[in-house]
Coordinates of C-alpha atoms in Angstrom, one line a residue:
Chain A
M1 CA 0.1 0.1 0.1
T2 CA 2.9 2.3 0.9
Q3 CA 4.0 2.1 -2.9
Q4 CA 1.0 4.2 -3.8
I5 CA 2.9 7.0 -2.5
I6 CA 4.7 7.5 -5.8
I7 CA 1.5 8.8 -7.4
Y8 CA 0.6 11.1 -4.6
P9 CA 2.5 14.1 -6.3
L10 CA 0.1 13.8 -9.2
F11 CA -3.0 13.8 -6.9
L12 CA -1.7 16.8 -5.1
Q13 CA -1.1 18.8 -8.2
I14 CA -4.6 18.0 -9.5
A15 CA -6.2 18.9 -6.2
I16 CA -4.4 22.2 -6.1
S17 CA -5.4 23.1 -9.8
I18 CA -9.2 22.1 -9.0
I19 CA -9.3 24.3 -5.9
L20 CA -7.7 27.2 -8.0
M21 CA -10.2 26.7 -10.7
F22 CA -13.1 27.1 -8.2
S23 CA -11.6 30.5 -7.0
W24 CA -11.1 31.9 -10.6
N25 CA -11.6 35.5 -9.8
N26 CA -9.9 35.6 -6.4
V27 CA -6.6 36.3 -7.5
R28 CA -5.3 36.9 -3.9
F29 CA -6.3 33.7 -2.7
Q30 CA -4.8 31.9 -5.7
K31 CA -1.4 33.4 -5.1
I32 CA -1.4 32.3 -1.6
F33 CA -2.7 29.0 -2.2
S34 CA -0.4 28.3 -5.0
V35 CA 2.6 29.1 -2.9
I36 CA 1.3 26.8 0.0
G37 CA 0.5 24.1 -2.6
S38 CA 3.8 24.2 -4.2
F39 CA 5.4 24.1 -0.7
L40 CA 3.6 20.9 0.2
A41 CA 4.5 19.3 -3.2
L42 CA 8.1 20.1 -2.3
I43 CA 7.8 18.5 1.0
L44 CA 5.9 15.5 -0.5
S45 CA 8.6 15.2 -3.4
F46 CA 11.2 14.7 -0.7
V47 CA 9.3 12.1 1.1
V48 CA 8.9 10.3 -2.2
F49 CA 12.6 10.6 -3.0
Y50 CA 13.7 9.4 0.5
F51 CA 11.2 6.4 0.1
I52 CA 12.9 5.5 -3.4
W53 CA 16.2 6.0 -2.2
T54 CA 15.8 3.7 0.8
Q55 CA 13.4 1.1 -0.7
G56 CA 14.5 1.0 -4.3
T57 CA 12.3 1.1 -7.5
Q58 CA 8.7 1.2 -6.8
T59 CA 5.8 0.4 -9.1
V60 CA 2.0 1.2 -8.9
Q61 CA -0.1 -0.9 -11.4
A62 CA -3.4 1.0 -12.0
G63 CA -6.5 -1.2 -11.1
T64 CA -4.1 -4.0 -10.0
W65 CA -3.8 -5.3 -13.7
P66 CA -0.4 -6.7 -13.8
A67 CA 2.2 -5.3 -16.3
P68 CA 2.5 -5.4 -19.3
F69 CA -1.3 -5.2 -19.6
G70 CA -2.3 -2.1 -17.3
I71 CA -1.0 1.1 -16.9
T72 CA 2.0 1.1 -14.9
F73 CA 3.5 4.0 -12.8
V74 CA 7.3 3.5 -12.0
A75 CA 9.6 5.5 -9.7
D76 CA 13.2 4.7 -9.9
T77 CA 15.7 7.1 -8.5
F78 CA 16.0 9.0 -11.7
S79 CA 12.2 9.8 -11.7
A80 CA 12.2 10.6 -8.1
T81 CA 15.1 13.1 -8.4
L82 CA 13.2 14.7 -11.4
V83 CA 10.0 14.9 -9.4
V84 CA 12.1 16.8 -6.5
L85 CA 13.6 19.0 -9.1
T86 CA 10.2 19.8 -10.6
A87 CA 8.8 20.6 -7.2
L88 CA 11.9 22.8 -6.3
S89 CA 11.4 24.8 -9.5
G90 CA 7.9 24.8 -9.3
F91 CA 7.9 26.3 -5.7
A92 CA 10.3 29.0 -6.6
V93 CA 8.5 30.0 -9.8
S94 CA 5.1 29.9 -8.0
I95 CA 6.4 32.7 -5.5
Y96 CA 8.0 34.5 -8.4
S97 CA 4.7 34.4 -10.4
A98 CA 2.8 35.8 -7.5
A99 CA 4.8 38.9 -7.7
S100 CA 5.8 39.2 -11.3
V101 CA 2.9 38.2 -13.3
L102 CA 0.3 41.1 -13.9
N103 CA -3.1 40.6 -12.3
D104 CA -4.9 40.9 -15.5
R105 CA -3.1 37.7 -16.6
L106 CA -3.6 36.0 -13.3
K107 CA -7.5 36.5 -13.8
F108 CA -7.4 34.3 -16.9
G109 CA -6.6 31.2 -14.9
Y110 CA -2.8 31.4 -14.9
F111 CA -2.3 29.6 -11.6
P112 CA -4.7 26.5 -12.3
I113 CA -2.9 26.0 -15.7
Y114 CA 0.4 26.4 -14.1
H115 CA -0.3 23.5 -11.7
F116 CA -1.7 21.3 -14.6
L117 CA 1.8 21.9 -16.2
L118 CA 3.5 20.7 -13.0
L119 CA 1.1 17.8 -13.0
G120 CA 2.0 16.8 -16.7
L121 CA 5.6 17.2 -15.8
N122 CA 5.3 14.7 -12.9
G123 CA 3.3 12.4 -14.8
A124 CA 5.8 12.2 -17.6
F125 CA 8.6 11.4 -15.1
L126 CA 6.6 8.7 -13.2
T127 CA 4.9 6.9 -16.0
G128 CA 6.1 3.5 -17.0
D129 CA 4.0 3.2 -20.3
I130 CA 5.1 4.7 -23.6
F131 CA 1.7 5.7 -24.7
N132 CA 0.9 7.4 -21.2
L133 CA 4.1 9.2 -21.8
Y134 CA 2.5 10.8 -24.8
V135 CA -0.7 11.6 -23.2
W136 CA 1.4 13.3 -20.1
F137 CA 3.4 15.1 -23.0
E138 CA 0.0 16.4 -24.4
I139 CA -1.1 17.7 -21.0
I140 CA 2.3 19.4 -20.7
I141 CA 2.0 21.1 -24.3
I142 CA -1.6 22.1 -23.9
S143 CA -0.8 23.9 -20.6
S144 CA 2.2 25.4 -22.1
F145 CA 0.4 26.7 -25.1
V146 CA -2.1 28.5 -22.7
L147 CA 0.7 29.9 -20.6
I148 CA 2.6 31.1 -23.6
T149 CA -0.4 32.9 -25.0
I150 CA -1.9 34.3 -21.9
G151 CA -2.1 38.0 -22.2
G152 CA -2.1 38.0 -26.0
E153 CA 0.5 40.5 -26.8
K154 CA 1.6 40.5 -30.4
A155 CA 5.0 39.0 -30.0
Q156 CA 3.6 36.3 -27.6
L157 CA 1.1 35.4 -30.4
E158 CA 3.7 35.3 -33.0
G159 CA 6.0 33.3 -30.7
A160 CA 3.0 30.8 -29.8
V161 CA 2.4 30.1 -33.4
K162 CA 5.8 28.9 -34.0
Y163 CA 6.1 27.1 -30.6
F164 CA 2.6 25.4 -31.3
T165 CA 3.2 24.2 -34.6
L166 CA 6.6 22.5 -33.9
N167 CA 5.2 21.0 -30.7
I168 CA 2.3 19.5 -32.4
L169 CA 4.4 18.2 -35.1
A170 CA 6.7 16.6 -32.4
S171 CA 3.6 14.9 -31.0
V172 CA 2.4 13.6 -34.3
I173 CA 6.0 12.1 -34.9
F174 CA 6.0 10.8 -31.4
L175 CA 2.7 9.2 -32.0
T176 CA 3.7 7.7 -35.3
A177 CA 6.7 6.2 -33.6
I178 CA 4.4 4.6 -30.9
A179 CA 2.3 3.2 -33.7
V180 CA 5.3 1.6 -35.4
L181 CA 6.7 0.3 -32.1
Y182 CA 3.4 -1.2 -31.3
G183 CA 3.2 -2.8 -34.6
I184 CA 6.5 -4.5 -34.4
T185 CA 6.3 -5.5 -30.8
G186 CA 2.5 -5.5 -29.8
S187 CA 3.4 -3.9 -26.4
L188 CA 3.4 -0.5 -24.7
N189 CA 4.9 -1.1 -21.4
M190 CA 8.3 0.3 -21.5
A191 CA 9.9 -2.6 -19.3
D192 CA 8.3 -5.1 -21.4
L193 CA 9.3 -3.2 -24.7
A194 CA 13.0 -3.4 -23.5
G195 CA 13.0 -7.2 -24.0
K196 CA 10.7 -7.4 -27.0
V197 CA 12.7 -4.8 -29.0
A198 CA 15.9 -6.6 -28.4
A199 CA 14.4 -9.8 -29.7
V200 CA 13.2 -8.1 -33.0
E201 CA 15.2 -9.4 -36.0
N202 CA 14.8 -6.7 -38.4
R203 CA 17.2 -4.3 -36.9
G204 CA 16.5 -1.7 -39.7
L205 CA 12.9 -1.2 -38.6
V206 CA 14.0 -0.8 -34.9
Q207 CA 16.6 1.9 -35.9
I208 CA 13.9 3.8 -37.9
T209 CA 11.6 3.8 -35.0
A210 CA 14.3 4.9 -32.7
I211 CA 15.1 7.8 -35.0
L212 CA 11.3 8.7 -35.2
F213 CA 11.5 8.8 -31.3
M214 CA 14.8 10.8 -31.5
I215 CA 13.1 13.4 -33.8
G216 CA 9.9 13.6 -31.7
F217 CA 11.8 14.2 -28.3
G218 CA 14.5 16.2 -30.1
I219 CA 12.1 18.8 -31.1
K220 CA 10.9 19.2 -27.5
A221 CA 14.6 19.0 -26.2
G222 CA 15.7 21.6 -28.8
V223 CA 18.5 19.7 -30.3
F224 CA 20.5 20.8 -33.3
P225 CA 18.4 21.0 -36.4
L226 CA 15.0 20.9 -34.6
Y227 CA 15.5 24.0 -32.2
F228 CA 14.5 27.2 -34.2
W229 CA 11.3 27.4 -32.5
L230 CA 12.9 27.8 -29.1
P231 CA 14.6 31.2 -29.5
A232 CA 11.7 32.4 -31.3
S233 CA 9.3 31.7 -28.5
Y234 CA 11.0 31.7 -25.2
H235 CA 11.5 35.1 -24.8
T236 CA 8.0 36.3 -25.4
P237 CA 5.8 35.1 -22.4
P238 CA 6.0 36.6 -18.8
F239 CA 9.3 36.0 -17.1
A240 CA 7.9 33.6 -14.7
V241 CA 6.5 31.4 -17.7
S242 CA 9.9 31.7 -19.4
A243 CA 11.7 30.5 -16.3
I244 CA 9.5 27.2 -15.8
F245 CA 9.8 26.7 -19.6
G246 CA 13.5 27.1 -19.7
G247 CA 14.0 25.2 -16.6
L248 CA 11.8 22.1 -17.1
L249 CA 10.0 21.8 -20.7
T250 CA 13.1 21.1 -22.6
K251 CA 14.4 18.7 -19.9
V252 CA 11.2 16.5 -20.3
G253 CA 12.5 16.0 -23.8
V254 CA 15.9 15.0 -22.5
Y255 CA 14.4 12.8 -19.9
A256 CA 12.4 11.0 -22.5
L257 CA 15.5 10.6 -24.7
I258 CA 17.5 9.3 -21.9
R259 CA 14.8 6.9 -20.7
V260 CA 14.0 5.6 -24.1
F261 CA 17.6 5.3 -25.3
T262 CA 18.8 3.4 -22.1
L263 CA 15.8 1.2 -21.8
I264 CA 14.3 0.2 -25.1
F265 CA 16.9 1.1 -28.0
T266 CA 20.1 0.1 -26.3
G267 CA 23.5 -1.0 -27.6
D268 CA 23.2 0.3 -31.2
E269 CA 26.4 1.7 -32.5
F270 CA 24.7 3.8 -35.2
L271 CA 22.2 5.4 -32.8
N272 CA 24.8 6.3 -30.4
E273 CA 27.1 7.8 -33.1
L274 CA 23.9 9.7 -34.4
L275 CA 23.4 11.2 -30.9
I276 CA 27.1 12.2 -30.5
I277 CA 26.9 13.9 -33.8
I278 CA 23.7 15.9 -32.9
A279 CA 25.2 16.6 -29.6
I280 CA 28.5 18.1 -31.1
L281 CA 26.4 20.2 -33.7
T282 CA 23.9 21.4 -30.8
L283 CA 26.8 22.5 -28.5
V284 CA 28.5 24.4 -31.5
S285 CA 25.5 26.0 -33.0
G286 CA 23.7 27.0 -29.8
G287 CA 26.8 28.5 -28.4
V288 CA 27.5 30.5 -31.6
G289 CA 23.9 31.4 -31.7
A290 CA 24.0 32.9 -28.2
L291 CA 27.2 35.0 -29.0
V292 CA 25.4 37.3 -31.5
Q293 CA 22.1 38.0 -29.3
N294 CA 21.7 41.3 -27.2
N295 CA 18.5 40.4 -25.5
M296 CA 19.3 38.8 -22.1
R297 CA 16.5 36.4 -22.4
K298 CA 17.3 35.4 -26.1
V299 CA 21.0 34.8 -25.0
F300 CA 19.6 32.4 -22.2
S301 CA 17.3 30.7 -24.9
Y302 CA 20.4 30.0 -27.0
L303 CA 22.3 28.7 -23.8
I304 CA 19.5 26.3 -23.2
I305 CA 20.0 24.7 -26.7
C306 CA 23.9 24.8 -26.2
H307 CA 23.7 23.0 -22.9
I308 CA 21.3 20.4 -24.0
G309 CA 24.4 19.2 -26.0
Y310 CA 26.3 18.0 -22.9
M311 CA 23.4 15.8 -22.0
I312 CA 23.0 14.3 -25.4
A313 CA 26.8 13.7 -25.6
G314 CA 26.6 11.9 -22.2
L315 CA 23.9 9.7 -23.6
G316 CA 25.6 9.1 -26.7
M317 CA 28.9 7.8 -25.2
F318 CA 26.7 5.5 -23.3
T319 CA 29.0 4.4 -20.5
Q320 CA 28.1 4.6 -16.8
I321 CA 30.6 7.6 -16.3
A322 CA 29.2 9.5 -19.4
I323 CA 25.5 9.0 -18.5
A324 CA 26.3 9.9 -14.6
G325 CA 27.9 13.1 -16.2
A326 CA 24.5 13.7 -18.3
I327 CA 22.4 13.1 -15.1
F328 CA 24.5 15.4 -13.1
Y329 CA 24.3 18.1 -15.6
L330 CA 20.3 17.7 -16.0
I331 CA 20.2 18.1 -12.3
H332 CA 22.3 21.3 -12.3
D333 CA 20.8 22.7 -15.5
I334 CA 17.2 22.5 -14.4
V335 CA 18.0 24.7 -11.3
V336 CA 20.2 27.1 -13.0
K337 CA 18.1 27.7 -16.2
T338 CA 15.0 28.4 -14.1
N339 CA 17.1 30.8 -12.0
L340 CA 18.4 32.6 -15.0
F341 CA 15.2 33.6 -16.5
M342 CA 13.9 34.7 -13.0
L343 CA 17.1 36.8 -12.9
S344 CA 16.5 38.4 -16.3
G345 CA 12.8 39.3 -15.0
L346 CA 14.5 40.9 -12.1
V347 CA 16.9 42.8 -14.2
Y348 CA 13.9 43.9 -16.3
R349 CA 12.1 45.2 -13.3
L350 CA 15.3 47.1 -11.9
K351 CA 15.9 48.9 -15.2
G352 CA 12.9 48.4 -17.6
T353 CA 14.8 46.8 -20.3
N354 CA 16.7 43.5 -21.1
S355 CA 18.7 44.7 -23.9
M356 CA 22.4 44.2 -23.0
R357 CA 23.3 47.3 -24.8
A358 CA 20.9 49.6 -23.0
L359 CA 21.7 48.2 -19.5
G360 CA 24.5 49.1 -17.3
G361 CA 25.7 50.1 -13.8
L362 CA 23.7 47.5 -12.1
Y363 CA 26.6 46.8 -9.7
A364 CA 27.0 50.4 -8.7
Q365 CA 23.4 50.8 -7.9
W366 CA 22.4 47.5 -6.6
P367 CA 25.7 45.8 -5.1
K368 CA 24.0 43.1 -2.9
I369 CA 21.5 41.8 -5.8
S370 CA 24.5 41.9 -8.1
L371 CA 26.4 39.6 -5.8
L372 CA 23.3 37.4 -5.6
L373 CA 22.9 37.2 -9.5
F374 CA 26.6 36.4 -9.6
I375 CA 26.0 32.9 -8.3
P376 CA 23.5 31.7 -11.0
L377 CA 25.4 33.3 -13.9
F378 CA 28.7 31.9 -13.0
S379 CA 27.3 28.5 -11.8
L380 CA 26.1 28.3 -15.4
V381 CA 29.8 28.5 -16.8
G382 CA 30.8 26.3 -14.0
I383 CA 33.9 28.1 -12.6
P384 CA 35.1 25.7 -10.0
P385 CA 33.8 25.0 -7.5
L386 CA 30.3 26.3 -8.8
S387 CA 27.9 23.6 -10.1
G388 CA 28.4 23.6 -13.7
F389 CA 32.0 22.4 -13.3
W390 CA 31.6 18.8 -11.9
P391 CA 29.5 17.0 -14.6
K392 CA 31.8 18.5 -17.4
I393 CA 34.7 16.5 -15.6
N394 CA 32.8 13.4 -15.8
L395 CA 32.0 14.0 -19.7
I396 CA 35.6 14.9 -20.6
K397 CA 37.1 12.0 -18.6
Q398 CA 34.7 9.6 -20.5
G399 CA 35.6 11.5 -23.7
F400 CA 39.2 10.8 -23.5
G401 CA 38.7 7.4 -22.2
G402 CA 36.7 6.4 -25.2
D403 CA 38.6 8.4 -27.7
Y404 CA 35.8 10.9 -28.4
Y405 CA 38.1 13.7 -29.1
I406 CA 35.8 15.8 -31.4
T407 CA 33.2 15.5 -28.6
V408 CA 35.5 16.6 -25.9
A409 CA 36.7 19.6 -28.3
A410 CA 32.9 20.5 -28.7
I411 CA 32.5 20.4 -24.9
I412 CA 35.3 22.5 -24.2
F413 CA 34.4 24.9 -27.0
A414 CA 30.9 25.3 -25.7
S415 CA 32.0 25.8 -22.1
F416 CA 34.4 28.6 -23.4
V417 CA 31.7 30.3 -25.3
T418 CA 29.5 30.3 -22.4
L419 CA 32.3 31.7 -20.3
V420 CA 32.7 34.5 -22.9
I421 CA 29.0 35.2 -23.2
I422 CA 28.5 35.3 -19.4
A423 CA 31.6 37.5 -19.1
K424 CA 30.3 39.9 -21.8
L425 CA 26.9 39.9 -19.9
W426 CA 28.5 40.7 -16.6
A427 CA 30.6 43.5 -18.2
E428 CA 27.6 45.1 -20.1
V429 CA 25.0 44.8 -17.6
F430 CA 26.9 45.2 -14.4
W431 CA 30.1 46.9 -14.8
K432 CA 29.7 49.2 -17.7
D433 CA 28.7 52.7 -16.8
S434 CA 25.0 53.3 -16.2
Q435 CA 23.3 54.8 -19.1
P436 CA 20.3 57.2 -19.2
L437 CA 17.3 55.3 -19.9
K438 CA 13.7 56.6 -20.7
L439 CA 11.6 56.0 -17.7
K440 CA 8.5 54.0 -18.4
E441 CA 5.2 55.2 -17.2
N442 CA 3.0 52.9 -15.3
F443 CA 5.8 50.4 -15.1
G444 CA 6.4 48.7 -11.7
F445 CA 9.9 49.3 -11.2
F446 CA 11.5 47.4 -8.4
S447 CA 12.5 50.4 -6.3
K448 CA 8.7 51.4 -5.9
M449 CA 7.6 48.0 -4.9
T450 CA 6.5 47.1 -1.3
T451 CA 9.0 45.1 0.7
L452 CA 6.9 41.9 0.4
K453 CA 7.0 42.1 -3.5
K454 CA 10.6 42.8 -3.3
F455 CA 11.0 39.7 -1.1
Q456 CA 8.9 37.6 -3.7
F457 CA 11.3 38.6 -6.4
V458 CA 14.5 38.1 -4.6
F459 CA 13.7 35.0 -2.4
P460 CA 13.1 32.4 -5.3
I461 CA 16.4 33.5 -6.9
A462 CA 18.3 33.3 -3.5
L463 CA 16.6 29.8 -3.0
L464 CA 17.8 28.4 -6.3
S465 CA 21.2 30.0 -5.9
L466 CA 21.6 28.3 -2.5
V467 CA 20.7 25.1 -4.2
S468 CA 23.3 25.7 -7.0
L469 CA 25.9 26.3 -4.3
Y470 CA 24.9 23.1 -2.7
I471 CA 25.2 21.2 -5.9
G472 CA 28.7 22.8 -6.3
F473 CA 30.1 22.5 -2.9
G474 CA 28.3 19.2 -2.1
A475 CA 29.2 17.9 -5.3
E476 CA 29.9 14.5 -3.9
H477 CA 26.4 13.9 -2.8
I478 CA 25.0 14.8 -6.2
Q479 CA 27.8 12.7 -7.7
E480 CA 26.8 9.7 -5.6
L481 CA 23.2 10.2 -6.7
S482 CA 24.0 10.5 -10.3
A483 CA 26.2 7.5 -10.2
R484 CA 23.4 5.4 -8.6
I485 CA 20.9 6.6 -11.3
A486 CA 23.4 5.9 -14.1
D487 CA 23.9 2.4 -12.6
E488 CA 20.3 1.8 -12.6
L489 CA 19.8 3.0 -16.2
V490 CA 22.7 1.1 -17.7
N491 CA 21.9 -2.0 -15.8
H492 CA 18.2 -1.9 -16.4
Q493 CA 17.4 -5.4 -15.8
G494 CA 16.4 -4.5 -12.0
Y495 CA 14.0 -1.9 -13.5
I496 CA 12.5 -4.4 -15.9
D497 CA 12.1 -7.1 -13.1
T498 CA 10.6 -4.8 -10.7
V499 CA 7.9 -3.7 -13.3
L500 CA 7.1 -7.1 -14.8
H501 CA 7.2 -9.1 -11.6
A502 CA 5.5 -6.7 -9.1
T503 CA 3.3 -8.5 -6.9
K504 CA 0.7 -5.7 -6.9
Chain B
M1 CA -7.4 -3.5 -47.4
E2 CA -4.2 -3.1 -45.7
V3 CA -2.6 -1.8 -48.9
L4 CA -5.5 0.7 -49.4
L5 CA -5.0 2.0 -45.9
A6 CA -1.2 2.1 -46.0
L7 CA -1.6 4.4 -49.2
M8 CA -4.2 6.4 -47.5
V9 CA -1.8 6.9 -44.5
G10 CA 0.9 8.0 -46.9
I11 CA -1.4 10.4 -48.7
L12 CA -2.6 12.1 -45.4
Y13 CA 1.1 12.4 -44.1
A14 CA 2.3 13.9 -47.4
A15 CA -0.7 16.2 -47.8
G16 CA -0.4 17.3 -44.2
I17 CA 3.3 18.1 -44.4
Y18 CA 2.7 19.9 -47.7
M19 CA -0.1 22.0 -46.1
M20 CA 2.2 22.8 -43.1
L21 CA 4.9 24.0 -45.3
R22 CA 2.7 26.7 -46.8
R23 CA 2.9 30.1 -45.5
S24 CA -0.7 30.6 -44.9
L25 CA -2.0 30.1 -41.1
V26 CA -5.3 28.5 -42.3
K27 CA -3.4 25.9 -44.5
L28 CA -1.3 25.2 -41.4
I29 CA -4.3 24.2 -39.4
I30 CA -5.5 22.2 -42.3
G31 CA -2.1 20.5 -42.3
I32 CA -2.1 19.7 -38.6
I33 CA -5.6 18.0 -39.0
L34 CA -4.5 16.0 -41.9
I35 CA -1.4 14.8 -40.2
G36 CA -3.1 14.0 -36.9
N37 CA -5.6 11.9 -38.9
G38 CA -2.8 10.2 -40.8
A39 CA -1.3 9.2 -37.3
N40 CA -4.4 7.8 -36.0
L41 CA -4.9 5.7 -39.1
L42 CA -1.4 4.4 -38.9
I43 CA -2.2 3.1 -35.2
F44 CA -5.2 1.3 -36.5
L45 CA -3.2 -0.2 -39.5
L46 CA -0.3 -1.3 -37.3
G47 CA -2.7 -2.9 -34.9
R48 CA -3.3 -5.4 -37.5
I49 CA -6.7 -5.4 -39.2
T50 CA -8.8 -8.5 -38.5
K51 CA -12.4 -8.5 -40.1
G52 CA -15.5 -9.5 -38.1
S53 CA -14.1 -11.2 -35.1
P54 CA -14.4 -9.0 -31.9
P55 CA -12.4 -9.9 -28.8
I56 CA -15.2 -11.5 -26.9
I57 CA -14.4 -14.7 -24.9
P58 CA -17.2 -17.4 -25.0
E59 CA -18.9 -18.2 -21.8
N60 CA -17.4 -21.6 -21.3
A61 CA -13.7 -20.6 -22.3
K62 CA -11.1 -18.7 -20.5
V63 CA -9.0 -17.5 -23.5
L64 CA -9.5 -16.7 -27.0
T65 CA -8.3 -19.2 -29.3
E66 CA -9.2 -17.9 -32.7
A67 CA -7.6 -14.6 -34.3
F68 CA -9.4 -11.6 -33.0
A69 CA -9.2 -7.9 -33.6
D70 CA -6.9 -6.3 -31.1
P71 CA -8.8 -3.6 -29.2
V72 CA -5.6 -1.8 -27.8
P73 CA -5.1 0.2 -31.0
Q74 CA -8.6 1.3 -31.1
A75 CA -8.3 2.7 -27.4
L76 CA -5.1 4.5 -28.3
I77 CA -6.9 6.0 -31.2
L78 CA -9.6 7.0 -29.3
T79 CA -7.4 8.8 -26.8
A80 CA -5.4 10.4 -29.7
I81 CA -8.6 11.6 -31.4
V82 CA -9.7 13.4 -28.2
I83 CA -6.4 15.0 -27.7
S84 CA -5.9 15.9 -31.2
F85 CA -9.5 17.5 -31.3
G86 CA -8.6 19.7 -28.2
L87 CA -5.5 20.7 -29.9
Q88 CA -7.0 21.6 -33.1
S89 CA -9.8 23.7 -31.4
F90 CA -7.0 25.6 -29.7
A91 CA -5.1 25.9 -32.8
I92 CA -8.1 27.5 -34.6
V93 CA -8.8 29.9 -31.8
L94 CA -5.0 30.8 -31.6
V95 CA -4.7 31.5 -35.3
K96 CA -7.8 33.6 -35.2
R97 CA -6.4 35.6 -32.4
A98 CA -3.1 35.9 -34.1
H99 CA -4.6 37.1 -37.3
T100 CA -6.6 39.9 -35.6
V101 CA -3.6 41.0 -33.5
V102 CA -0.9 40.7 -36.2
R103 CA -3.1 41.5 -39.3
T104 CA -1.7 39.1 -41.5
D105 CA -2.1 35.5 -42.6
D106 CA 1.5 35.0 -43.9
L107 CA 3.8 33.4 -41.5
D108 CA 6.8 35.1 -43.2
E109 CA 5.5 38.3 -42.0
M110 CA 5.4 37.1 -38.4
N111 CA 9.0 38.1 -37.4
A112 CA 8.6 40.5 -34.5
T113 CA 10.0 38.0 -32.1
D114 CA 13.2 37.8 -34.3
E115 CA 13.8 41.4 -34.2
D116 CA 16.7 42.8 -32.1
S117 CA 15.5 44.5 -28.8

């Protein structure tokens, strides 16, 4: 019965959404309740994580139909970790939204939809059934469509059309891949598929299916040739929405790639090489793209793409060390990217613009806030001992060990470009002399806010910065965690046995 | 029957992608609808078509011995249809709204988000 705890995060998010829907017009209540609910979700996610960490992989069979016939929920360490990270980012962005999103937008159901998005994310991480993964993906994208269009400004609608088209295309390709997979194996349960796909004799057909999955998830993750929707849309919605998108949405694609390519389509040289090539091109093109941008949010959008490359490279090398590096990077990236978009929102509130050319003198005006913003910016680069540094060691070590010299070169190039970009950003935004800016009317500048609102802006950034610092300074804990996840992913027999031979 | 359906799936995908590659927003929606239906039909086709033998077990037996129509793909299609219906209605409203705000039907003119700000 205690196994049921792994689906409680889903129930909690549904309950929060429904209660918020019944208080549609009471924005004040929505703000308070969303923050409380997210805090409860955070605590619950830690409980789930502790449970999985001590008890091992757990499954829940819906309606006690045994796998592979019923719908299965599985929580292994990987899922549990991502549930914790979702709850953490969700909590931070929930506080941030309460202060930064305009009340006019909140009246159109921002918070209920936001919690539906978190529900979809949790569901995608916890499901053990490939068709249900599709359904959770749809819940995520329909919520994200509403969030990206809420407010209906011109730029938002244009960004939304692009975001929408590519995401629907990704869903259709994903669905096609599921259809073909069902056609060749007759199963939908991921643990069951692992065995059945390995037994298929026509390897060409399996590779085609795998490539369809790769394209479907790749569009969502924003890998090399498929990412152009991302920098066209991620800077258009409110900052809080950008934060949760930047932190978590692309990472769901990465999660799905890692899950599918470590469990179902394993040990195929061609696919691994393809992943490596995609990773190299993603690292290079994302980094170069970020160099030429001037809007802070656009820079961060390109950096999302660039850094997806690290995780795909880790997956492509497909050894325990490399995957541990990818997982470590995933953990670090969710925290930092969420933080970066909240940071750009704070800068926007301080100065009224996000253009790096027009900004300047932030350090002279707000030294304490600047010092706080230093942590997420340079965690991203990974100046030792901040958090981005450690996973790259794993990747580079594996790269040299397995003769992936071009990959190592791309990783180092991307790190270097990131360093250049962040140094440029720091110089332009924080160190450059302050420039005269036109003061906007009717704009809620940070200095005019109440203390509570200021707190709501700064606290989430401080919270996630603290987590980044923990990832950096307590790297051995995260290393232990990601090593264990990588071990479970590479030696997936335990996962399969747990799902298929669960007693309940 | 299978060959006919396979051809149909191919035509729907091709037509859908062709329509999505047009610059008009309305054609984009038509493309999305066509390609969605193509995917549903593909699931149906790959679930193997068995004519006139529903998966119903006789009263005195425990398992089906004869060939039977697999109900799983039909359940999947049902789910996928509902989802794509929701997405399509959203798409139509979004495009209507985008058209009123941007005052154009041409995707190439929607480039405000790429401008340097």
